[in-house]
mmCIF file with all atom_site columns, C-alpha atoms in Angstrom:
data_model
loop_
_atom_site.group_PDB
_atom_site.id
_atom_site.type_symbol
_atom_site.label_atom_id
_atom_site.label_alt_id
_atom_site.label_comp_id
_atom_site.label_asym_id
_atom_site.label_entity_id
_atom_site.label_seq_id
_atom_site.pdbx_PDB_ins_code
_atom_site.Cartn_x
_atom_site.Cartn_y
_atom_site.Cartn_z
_atom_site.occupancy
_atom_site.B_iso_or_equiv
_atom_site.pdbx_formal_charge
_atom_site.auth_seq_id
_atom_site.auth_comp_id
_atom_site.auth_asym_id
_atom_site.auth_atom_id
_atom_site.pdbx_PDB_model_num
ATOM 1  C CA . MET I 1 1  ? 0.240   0.233  0.023  1.00 88.00 ? 10 MET I CA 1
ATOM 2  C CA . LYS I 1 2  ? 1.124   3.592  -0.927 1.00 95.00 ? 11 LYS I CA 1
ATOM 3  C CA . LYS I 1 3  ? 0.937   5.839  2.168  1.00 96.00 ? 12 LYS I CA 1
ATOM 4  C CA . SER I 1 4  ? -0.795  8.645  1.540  1.00 97.00 ? 13 SER I CA 1
ATOM 5  C CA . MET I 1 5  ? -2.350  10.452 4.375  1.00 98.00 ? 14 MET I CA 1
ATOM 6  C CA . PHE I 1 6  ? -3.343  9.565  8.092  1.00 98.00 ? 15 PHE I CA 1
ATOM 7  C CA . PHE I 1 7  ? -5.540  10.132 10.758 1.00 98.00 ? 16 PHE I CA 1
ATOM 8  C CA . VAL I 1 8  ? -4.075  10.561 14.749 1.00 98.00 ? 17 VAL I CA 1
ATOM 9  C CA . ILE I 1 9  ? -6.339  9.343  17.188 1.00 98.00 ? 18 ILE I CA 1
ATOM 10 C CA . HIS I 1 10 ? -5.705  7.627  20.948 1.00 97.00 ? 19 HIS I CA 1
ATOM 11 C CA . TRP I 1 11 ? -4.767  4.410  21.399 1.00 96.00 ? 20 TRP I CA 1
ATOM 12 C CA . ALA I 1 12 ? -7.876  3.397  23.544 1.00 97.00 ? 21 ALA I CA 1
ATOM 13 C CA . GLU I 1 13 ? -10.006 4.648  20.574 1.00 97.00 ? 22 GLU I CA 1
ATOM 14 C CA . ALA I 1 14 ? -8.465  2.171  18.225 1.00 97.00 ? 23 ALA I CA 1
ATOM 15 C CA . LYS I 1 15 ? -10.728 -0.468 18.431 1.00 97.00 ? 24 LYS I CA 1
ATOM 16 C CA . ARG I 1 16 ? -13.710 1.505  17.758 1.00 97.00 ? 25 ARG I CA 1
ATOM 17 C CA . TYR I 1 17 ? -12.376 3.393  14.666 1.00 98.00 ? 26 TYR I CA 1
ATOM 18 C CA . SER I 1 18 ? -11.017 -0.806 13.555 1.00 97.00 ? 27 SER I CA 1
ATOM 19 C CA . ASP I 1 19 ? -14.335 -2.177 13.754 1.00 97.00 ? 28 ASP I CA 1
ATOM 20 C CA . ALA I 1 20 ? -15.875 1.050  11.921 1.00 96.00 ? 29 ALA I CA 1
ATOM 21 C CA . LEU I 1 21 ? -13.620 0.808  9.228  1.00 97.00 ? 30 LEU I CA 1
ATOM 22 C CA . LYS I 1 22 ? -13.897 -3.138 8.803  1.00 96.00 ? 31 LYS I CA 1
ATOM 23 C CA . GLN I 1 23 ? -17.872 -2.349 8.505  1.00 95.00 ? 32 GLN I CA 1
ATOM 24 C CA . LEU I 1 24 ? -16.624 0.423  5.441  1.00 92.00 ? 33 LEU I CA 1
ATOM 25 C CA . GLU I 1 25 ? -14.168 -1.913 3.958  1.00 93.00 ? 34 GLU I CA 1
ATOM 26 C CA . ILE I 1 26 ? -11.936 0.378  3.544  1.00 93.00 ? 35 ILE I CA 1
ATOM 27 C CA . ASP I 1 27 ? -7.858  -0.990 3.991  1.00 93.00 ? 36 ASP I CA 1
ATOM 28 C CA . TYR I 1 28 ? -5.740  0.944  6.716  1.00 97.00 ? 37 TYR I CA 1
ATOM 29 C CA . THR I 1 29 ? -2.504  0.083  8.622  1.00 97.00 ? 38 THR I CA 1
ATOM 30 C CA . ILE I 1 30 ? -1.919  1.541  11.945 1.00 98.00 ? 39 ILE I CA 1
ATOM 31 C CA . GLU I 1 31 ? 1.136   2.915  12.888 1.00 98.00 ? 40 GLU I CA 1
ATOM 32 C CA . THR I 1 32 ? 2.828   4.062  16.261 1.00 97.00 ? 41 THR I CA 1
ATOM 33 C CA . PRO I 1 33 ? 5.316   6.744  17.183 1.00 97.00 ? 42 PRO I CA 1
ATOM 34 C CA . ASP I 1 34 ? 7.813   4.440  16.594 1.00 96.00 ? 43 ASP I CA 1
ATOM 35 C CA . ASP I 1 35 ? 6.544   4.708  12.413 1.00 96.00 ? 44 ASP I CA 1
ATOM 36 C CA . ILE I 1 36 ? 5.950   8.371  12.659 1.00 96.00 ? 45 ILE I CA 1
ATOM 37 C CA . PRO I 1 37 ? 7.690   10.166 14.994 1.00 95.00 ? 46 PRO I CA 1
ATOM 38 C CA . SER I 1 38 ? 5.665   13.258 15.300 1.00 95.00 ? 47 SER I CA 1
ATOM 39 C CA . LEU I 1 39 ? 3.023   11.263 17.581 1.00 97.00 ? 48 LEU I CA 1
ATOM 40 C CA . ALA I 1 40 ? 2.470   11.404 21.186 1.00 97.00 ? 49 ALA I CA 1
ATOM 41 C CA . PRO I 1 41 ? 3.116   8.788  23.245 1.00 95.00 ? 50 PRO I CA 1
ATOM 42 C CA . GLY I 1 42 ? -0.430  7.091  23.544 1.00 96.00 ? 51 GLY I CA 1
ATOM 43 C CA . GLU I 1 43 ? -1.500  8.129  20.161 1.00 98.00 ? 52 GLU I CA 1
ATOM 44 C CA . LEU I 1 44 ? -1.731  5.991  16.761 1.00 98.00 ? 53 LEU I CA 1
ATOM 45 C CA . ALA I 1 45 ? -1.978  6.489  13.248 1.00 98.00 ? 54 ALA I CA 1
ATOM 46 C CA . PHE I 1 46 ? -4.720  5.202  10.569 1.00 98.00 ? 55 PHE I CA 1
ATOM 47 C CA . VAL I 1 47 ? -2.792  5.382  7.702  1.00 98.00 ? 56 VAL I CA 1
ATOM 48 C CA . PHE I 1 48 ? -4.591  5.108  4.080  1.00 98.00 ? 57 PHE I CA 1
ATOM 49 C CA . PRO I 1 49 ? -3.506  5.113  0.519  1.00 97.00 ? 58 PRO I CA 1
ATOM 50 C CA . SER I 1 50 ? -4.935  7.683  -2.020 1.00 96.00 ? 59 SER I CA 1
ATOM 51 C CA . LEU I 1 51 ? -8.735  7.486  -1.722 1.00 95.00 ? 60 LEU I CA 1
ATOM 52 C CA . PRO I 1 52 ? -11.828 8.612  -3.846 1.00 96.00 ? 61 PRO I CA 1
ATOM 53 C CA . ILE I 1 53 ? -13.108 11.772 -2.723 1.00 96.00 ? 62 ILE I CA 1
ATOM 54 C CA . ARG I 1 54 ? -16.462 9.881  -1.904 1.00 95.00 ? 63 ARG I CA 1
ATOM 55 C CA . LEU I 1 55 ? -14.532 7.760  0.551  1.00 95.00 ? 64 LEU I CA 1
ATOM 56 C CA . TYR I 1 56 ? -12.387 10.092 2.141  1.00 97.00 ? 65 TYR I CA 1
ATOM 57 C CA . ALA I 1 57 ? -15.206 11.879 3.027  1.00 96.00 ? 66 ALA I CA 1
ATOM 58 C CA . LYS I 1 58 ? -16.589 9.062  4.999  1.00 96.00 ? 67 LYS I CA 1
ATOM 59 C CA . LEU I 1 59 ? -13.492 8.850  7.026  1.00 97.00 ? 68 LEU I CA 1
ATOM 60 C CA . ARG I 1 60 ? -13.328 12.524 7.780  1.00 97.00 ? 69 ARG I CA 1
ATOM 61 C CA . THR I 1 61 ? -16.890 11.882 9.076  1.00 97.00 ? 70 THR I CA 1
ATOM 62 C CA . LEU I 1 62 ? -15.774 9.244  11.301 1.00 97.00 ? 71 LEU I CA 1
ATOM 63 C CA . PHE I 1 63 ? -12.612 10.704 12.274 1.00 98.00 ? 72 PHE I CA 1
ATOM 64 C CA . SER I 1 64 ? -14.014 14.108 12.916 1.00 97.00 ? 73 SER I CA 1
ATOM 65 C CA . GLN I 1 65 ? -10.764 15.901 11.651 1.00 97.00 ? 74 GLN I CA 1
ATOM 66 C CA . ASP I 1 66 ? -9.237  16.434 8.844  1.00 97.00 ? 75 ASP I CA 1
ATOM 67 C CA . ALA I 1 67 ? -6.223  13.919 7.054  1.00 98.00 ? 76 ALA I CA 1
ATOM 68 C CA . LYS I 1 68 ? -2.754  14.687 7.566  1.00 97.00 ? 77 LYS I CA 1
ATOM 69 C CA . GLN I 1 69 ? -0.330  14.029 4.452  1.00 96.00 ? 78 GLN I CA 1
ATOM 70 C CA . TYR I 1 70 ? 1.934   10.738 4.986  1.00 95.00 ? 79 TYR I CA 1
#
């Protein structure tokens, strides 16, 4: 997967987002502060490839934020 964008969340919320993404059938990976040094301890990043605008809009709604460029 060519990484394009990511959303930062607190690790305690990871299961909720993971379950929602499985229902939406959107591929992703999860990265830690070891992978993305700008993350604070206790944060995770849900990382995505480039997506059609319709899917990106669903992600924006789910995460309640804009994605950061990878």
